[in-house]
GROMACS .gro file of C-alpha atoms in nm:
model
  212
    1UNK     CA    1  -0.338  -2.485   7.149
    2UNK     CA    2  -0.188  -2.257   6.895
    3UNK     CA    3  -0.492  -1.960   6.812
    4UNK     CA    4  -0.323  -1.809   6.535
    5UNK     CA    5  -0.080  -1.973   6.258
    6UNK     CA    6   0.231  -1.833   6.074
    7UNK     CA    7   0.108  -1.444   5.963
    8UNK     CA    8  -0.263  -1.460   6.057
    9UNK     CA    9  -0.206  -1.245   6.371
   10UNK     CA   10  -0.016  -0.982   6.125
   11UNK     CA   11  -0.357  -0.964   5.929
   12UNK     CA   12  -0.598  -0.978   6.244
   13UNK     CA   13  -0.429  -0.665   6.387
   14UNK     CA   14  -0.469  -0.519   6.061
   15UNK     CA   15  -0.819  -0.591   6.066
   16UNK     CA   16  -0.855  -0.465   6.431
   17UNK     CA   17  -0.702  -0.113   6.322
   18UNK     CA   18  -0.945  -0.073   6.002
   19UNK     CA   19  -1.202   0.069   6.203
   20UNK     CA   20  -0.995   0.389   6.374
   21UNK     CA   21  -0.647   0.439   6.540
   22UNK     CA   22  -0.599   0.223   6.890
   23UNK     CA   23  -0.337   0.197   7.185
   24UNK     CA   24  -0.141  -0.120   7.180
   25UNK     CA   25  -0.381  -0.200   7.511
   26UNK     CA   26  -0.653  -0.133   7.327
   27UNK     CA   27  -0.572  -0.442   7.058
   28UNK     CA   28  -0.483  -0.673   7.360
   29UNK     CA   29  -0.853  -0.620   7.482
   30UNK     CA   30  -1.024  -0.626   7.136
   31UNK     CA   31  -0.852  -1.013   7.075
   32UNK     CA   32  -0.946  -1.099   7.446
   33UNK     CA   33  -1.303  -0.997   7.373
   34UNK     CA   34  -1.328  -1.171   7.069
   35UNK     CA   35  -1.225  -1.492   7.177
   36UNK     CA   36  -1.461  -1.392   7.491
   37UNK     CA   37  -1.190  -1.407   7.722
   38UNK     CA   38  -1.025  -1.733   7.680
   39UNK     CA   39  -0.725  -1.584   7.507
   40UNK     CA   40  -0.547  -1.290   7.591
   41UNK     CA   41  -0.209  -1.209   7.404
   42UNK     CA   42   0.070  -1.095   7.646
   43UNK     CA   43   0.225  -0.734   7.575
   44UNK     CA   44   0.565  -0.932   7.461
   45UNK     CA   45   0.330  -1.046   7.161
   46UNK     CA   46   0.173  -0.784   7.036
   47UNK     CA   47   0.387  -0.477   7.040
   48UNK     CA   48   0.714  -0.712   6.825
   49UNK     CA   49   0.461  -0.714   6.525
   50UNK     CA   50   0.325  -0.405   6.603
   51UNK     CA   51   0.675  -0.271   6.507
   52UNK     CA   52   0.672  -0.510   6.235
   53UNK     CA   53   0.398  -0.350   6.075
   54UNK     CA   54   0.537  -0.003   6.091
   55UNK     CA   55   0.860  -0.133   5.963
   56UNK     CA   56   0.647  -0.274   5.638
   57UNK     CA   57   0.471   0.085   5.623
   58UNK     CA   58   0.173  -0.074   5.714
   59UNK     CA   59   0.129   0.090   6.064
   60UNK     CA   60   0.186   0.413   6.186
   61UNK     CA   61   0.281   0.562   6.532
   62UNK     CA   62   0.149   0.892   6.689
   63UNK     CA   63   0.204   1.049   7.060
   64UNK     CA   64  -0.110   1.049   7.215
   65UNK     CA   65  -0.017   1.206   7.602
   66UNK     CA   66   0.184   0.912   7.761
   67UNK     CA   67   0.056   0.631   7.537
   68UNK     CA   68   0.075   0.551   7.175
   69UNK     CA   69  -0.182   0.491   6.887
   70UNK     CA   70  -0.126   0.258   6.624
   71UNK     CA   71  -0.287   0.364   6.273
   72UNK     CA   72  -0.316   0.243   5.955
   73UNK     CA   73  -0.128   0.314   5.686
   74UNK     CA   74  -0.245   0.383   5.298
   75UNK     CA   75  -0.100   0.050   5.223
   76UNK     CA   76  -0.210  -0.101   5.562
   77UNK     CA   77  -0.563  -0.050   5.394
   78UNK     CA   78  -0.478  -0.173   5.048
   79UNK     CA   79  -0.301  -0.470   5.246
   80UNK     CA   80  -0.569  -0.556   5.415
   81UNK     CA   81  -0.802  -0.538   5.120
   82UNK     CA   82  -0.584  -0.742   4.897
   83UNK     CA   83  -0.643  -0.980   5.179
   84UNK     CA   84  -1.002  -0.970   5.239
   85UNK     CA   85  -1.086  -1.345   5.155
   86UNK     CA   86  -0.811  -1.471   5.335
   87UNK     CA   87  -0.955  -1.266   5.629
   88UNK     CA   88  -1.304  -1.423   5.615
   89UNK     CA   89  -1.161  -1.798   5.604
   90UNK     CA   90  -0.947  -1.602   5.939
   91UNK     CA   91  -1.264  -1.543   6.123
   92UNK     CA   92  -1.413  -1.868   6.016
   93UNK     CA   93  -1.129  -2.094   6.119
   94UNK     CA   94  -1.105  -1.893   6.462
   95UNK     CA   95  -1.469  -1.889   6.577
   96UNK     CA   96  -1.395  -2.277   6.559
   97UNK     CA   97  -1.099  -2.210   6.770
   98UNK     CA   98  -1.293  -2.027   7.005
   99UNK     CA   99  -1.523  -2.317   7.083
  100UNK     CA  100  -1.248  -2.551   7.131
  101UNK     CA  101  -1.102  -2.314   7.385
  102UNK     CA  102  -1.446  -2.256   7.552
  103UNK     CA  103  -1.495  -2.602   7.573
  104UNK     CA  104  -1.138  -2.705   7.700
  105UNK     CA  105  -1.220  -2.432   7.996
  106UNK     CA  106  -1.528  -2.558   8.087
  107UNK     CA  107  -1.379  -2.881   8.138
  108UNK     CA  108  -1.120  -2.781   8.307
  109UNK     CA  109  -1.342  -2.540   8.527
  110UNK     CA  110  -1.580  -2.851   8.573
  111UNK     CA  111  -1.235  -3.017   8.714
  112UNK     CA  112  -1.153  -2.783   8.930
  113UNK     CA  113  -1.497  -2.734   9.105
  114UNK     CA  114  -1.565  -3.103   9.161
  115UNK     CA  115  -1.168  -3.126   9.338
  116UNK     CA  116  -1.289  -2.788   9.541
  117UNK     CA  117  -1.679  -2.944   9.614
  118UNK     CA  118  -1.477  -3.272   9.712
  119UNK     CA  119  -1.238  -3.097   9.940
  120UNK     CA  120  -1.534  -2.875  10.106
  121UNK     CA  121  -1.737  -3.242  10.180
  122UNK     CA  122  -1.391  -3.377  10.330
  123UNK     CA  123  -1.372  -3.052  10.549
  124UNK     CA  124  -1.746  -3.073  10.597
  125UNK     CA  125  -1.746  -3.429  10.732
  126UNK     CA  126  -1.483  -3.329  10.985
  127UNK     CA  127  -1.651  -3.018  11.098
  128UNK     CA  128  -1.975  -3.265  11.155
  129UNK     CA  129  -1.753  -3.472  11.378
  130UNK     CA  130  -1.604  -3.211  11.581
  131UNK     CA  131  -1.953  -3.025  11.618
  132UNK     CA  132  -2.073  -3.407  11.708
  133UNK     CA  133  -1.771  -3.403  11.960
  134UNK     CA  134  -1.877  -3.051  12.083
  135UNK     CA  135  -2.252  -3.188  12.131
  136UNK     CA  136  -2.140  -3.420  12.379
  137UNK     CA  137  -1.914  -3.226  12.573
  138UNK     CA  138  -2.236  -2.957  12.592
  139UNK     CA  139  -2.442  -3.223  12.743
  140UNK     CA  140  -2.322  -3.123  13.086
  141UNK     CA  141  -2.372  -2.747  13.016
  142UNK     CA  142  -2.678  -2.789  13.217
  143UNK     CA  143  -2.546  -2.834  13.592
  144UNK     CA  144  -2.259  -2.604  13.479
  145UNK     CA  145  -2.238  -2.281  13.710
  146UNK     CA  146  -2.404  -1.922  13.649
  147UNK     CA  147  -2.034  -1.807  13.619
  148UNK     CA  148  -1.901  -2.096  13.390
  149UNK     CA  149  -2.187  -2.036  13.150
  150UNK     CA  150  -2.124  -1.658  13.124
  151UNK     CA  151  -1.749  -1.745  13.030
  152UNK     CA  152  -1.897  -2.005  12.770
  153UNK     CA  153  -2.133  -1.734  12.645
  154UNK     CA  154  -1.856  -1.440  12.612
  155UNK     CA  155  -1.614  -1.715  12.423
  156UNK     CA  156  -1.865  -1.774  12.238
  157UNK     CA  157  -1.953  -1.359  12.143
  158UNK     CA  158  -1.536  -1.317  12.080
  159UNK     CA  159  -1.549  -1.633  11.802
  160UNK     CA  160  -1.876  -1.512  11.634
  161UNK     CA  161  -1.690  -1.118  11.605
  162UNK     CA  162  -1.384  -1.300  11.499
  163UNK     CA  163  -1.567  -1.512  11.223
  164UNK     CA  164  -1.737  -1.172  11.118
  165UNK     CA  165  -1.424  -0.968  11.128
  166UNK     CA  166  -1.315  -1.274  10.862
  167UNK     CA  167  -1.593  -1.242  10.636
  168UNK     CA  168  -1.606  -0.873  10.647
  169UNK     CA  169  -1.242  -0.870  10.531
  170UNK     CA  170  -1.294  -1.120  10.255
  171UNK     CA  171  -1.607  -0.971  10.155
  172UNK     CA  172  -1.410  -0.631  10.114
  173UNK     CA  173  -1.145  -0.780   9.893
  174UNK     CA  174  -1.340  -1.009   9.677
  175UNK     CA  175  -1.534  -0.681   9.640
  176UNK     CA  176  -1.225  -0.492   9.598
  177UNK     CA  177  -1.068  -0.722   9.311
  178UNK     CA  178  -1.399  -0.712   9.113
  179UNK     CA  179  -1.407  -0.345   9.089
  180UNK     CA  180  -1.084  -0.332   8.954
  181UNK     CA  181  -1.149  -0.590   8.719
  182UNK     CA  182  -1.497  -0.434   8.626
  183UNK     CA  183  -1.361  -0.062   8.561
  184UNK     CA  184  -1.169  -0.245   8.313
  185UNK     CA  185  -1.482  -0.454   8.155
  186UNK     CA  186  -1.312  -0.819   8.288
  187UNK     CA  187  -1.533  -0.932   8.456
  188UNK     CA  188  -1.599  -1.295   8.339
  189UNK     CA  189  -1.890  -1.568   8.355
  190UNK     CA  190  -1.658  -1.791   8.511
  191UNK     CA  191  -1.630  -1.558   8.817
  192UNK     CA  192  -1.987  -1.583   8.882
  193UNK     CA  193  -2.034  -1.930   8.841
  194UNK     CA  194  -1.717  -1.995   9.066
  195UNK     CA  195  -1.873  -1.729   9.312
  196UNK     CA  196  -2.209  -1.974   9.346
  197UNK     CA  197  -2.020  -2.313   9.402
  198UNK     CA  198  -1.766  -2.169   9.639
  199UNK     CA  199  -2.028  -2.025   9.844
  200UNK     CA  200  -2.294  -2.301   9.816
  201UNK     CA  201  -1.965  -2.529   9.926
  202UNK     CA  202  -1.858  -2.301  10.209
  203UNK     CA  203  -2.225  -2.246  10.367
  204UNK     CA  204  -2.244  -2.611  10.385
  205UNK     CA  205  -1.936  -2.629  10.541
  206UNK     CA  206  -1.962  -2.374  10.785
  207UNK     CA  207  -2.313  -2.428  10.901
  208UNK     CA  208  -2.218  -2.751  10.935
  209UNK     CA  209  -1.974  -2.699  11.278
  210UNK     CA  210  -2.291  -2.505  11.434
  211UNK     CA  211  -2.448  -2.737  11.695
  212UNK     CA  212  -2.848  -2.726  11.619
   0.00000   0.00000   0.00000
């Protein structure tokens, strides 16, 4: 789905600089928020028209340490002005685009979790059979000797540390990737709601191969 048509994106960035000078980064993360993260412009988009502008005298570059702030010019403000109905049908015609791209990725995201809930079941149902399989090779744990059971029992231990060990270290990058993502204010509704049916799906799954 095209989200902006021939010059609209040369009059949103406009828009986006009327309120103070920003860093081409900056303007990336302004047009992700306001289509609330289900369209982010790419660096190779942006900074071409950025340059465009200045070449129009619209825009204006300053050194700011290592980066680079993007102003507006006199006649970046009368531009934009001059434009100022043709900005309001803008913001009309893309909070419409905005829902159609929210609702495209909730159906998409409702695709994806009912393949992922299907494959957890199919994993689920196996692990039910092999802890069913397990059941009955248990049943003659009881006239099993003192020293058998103790090597049963210390398997055991070594697979519950190694399924913790596992955990731990996906727990510790999950955690790891969402601070990242948070420091930079990314962190999305989707996450969360993926977080809940993963986990739901996986408890199932995993409790499931316990004998009870």
């Amino acid at each position: 789905m095209a989200v902006f048509g021939h010059g609209q994106l040369r009059l949103y960035l406009l828009s986006l600089l009327a309120t103070g000078p920003r860093h081409g980064y900056e303007l990336i993360t302004a047009l992700s928020d306001r289509f609330g993260g289900t369209y982010r412009p790419s660096a190779g988009t942006i900074y071409p028209r950025l340059a465009r502008l200045e070449e129009e005298g619209l825009v204006e570059r300053t050194a700011a340490g290592r980066k680079t702030l993007y102003a507006l010019t006199e006649r970046g403000h009368r531009e934009l002005a001059d434009h100022g109905e043709e900005l309001t049908l803008l913001e009309r015609e893309l909070a419409a685009t905005v829902r159609d791209l929210a609702a495209r990725v909730r159906a998409e995201v409702a695709g994806s979790m009912a393949g992922m809930r299907a494959d957890v079941a199919a994993a689920a149902q196996q692990a039910r059979a092999v802890a069913a399989q397990q059941a009955r090779s248990d049943e003659g744990h009881a006239g099993e000797t003192p020293t058998a059971r103790a090597r049963r029992r210390s398997q055991s231990r070594d697979r519950r540390v190694q399924v913790e060990t596992e955990l731990a270290t996906f727990r510790a990058e999950v955690r790891a990737a969402l601070r990242e993502a948070d420091a930079r204010g990314e962190v999305p509704a989707l996450t969360v709601d993926t977080v809940r049916t993963v986990l739901a799906s996986a408890r199932s799954a995993i409790t499931a191969t316990l004998p009870r």
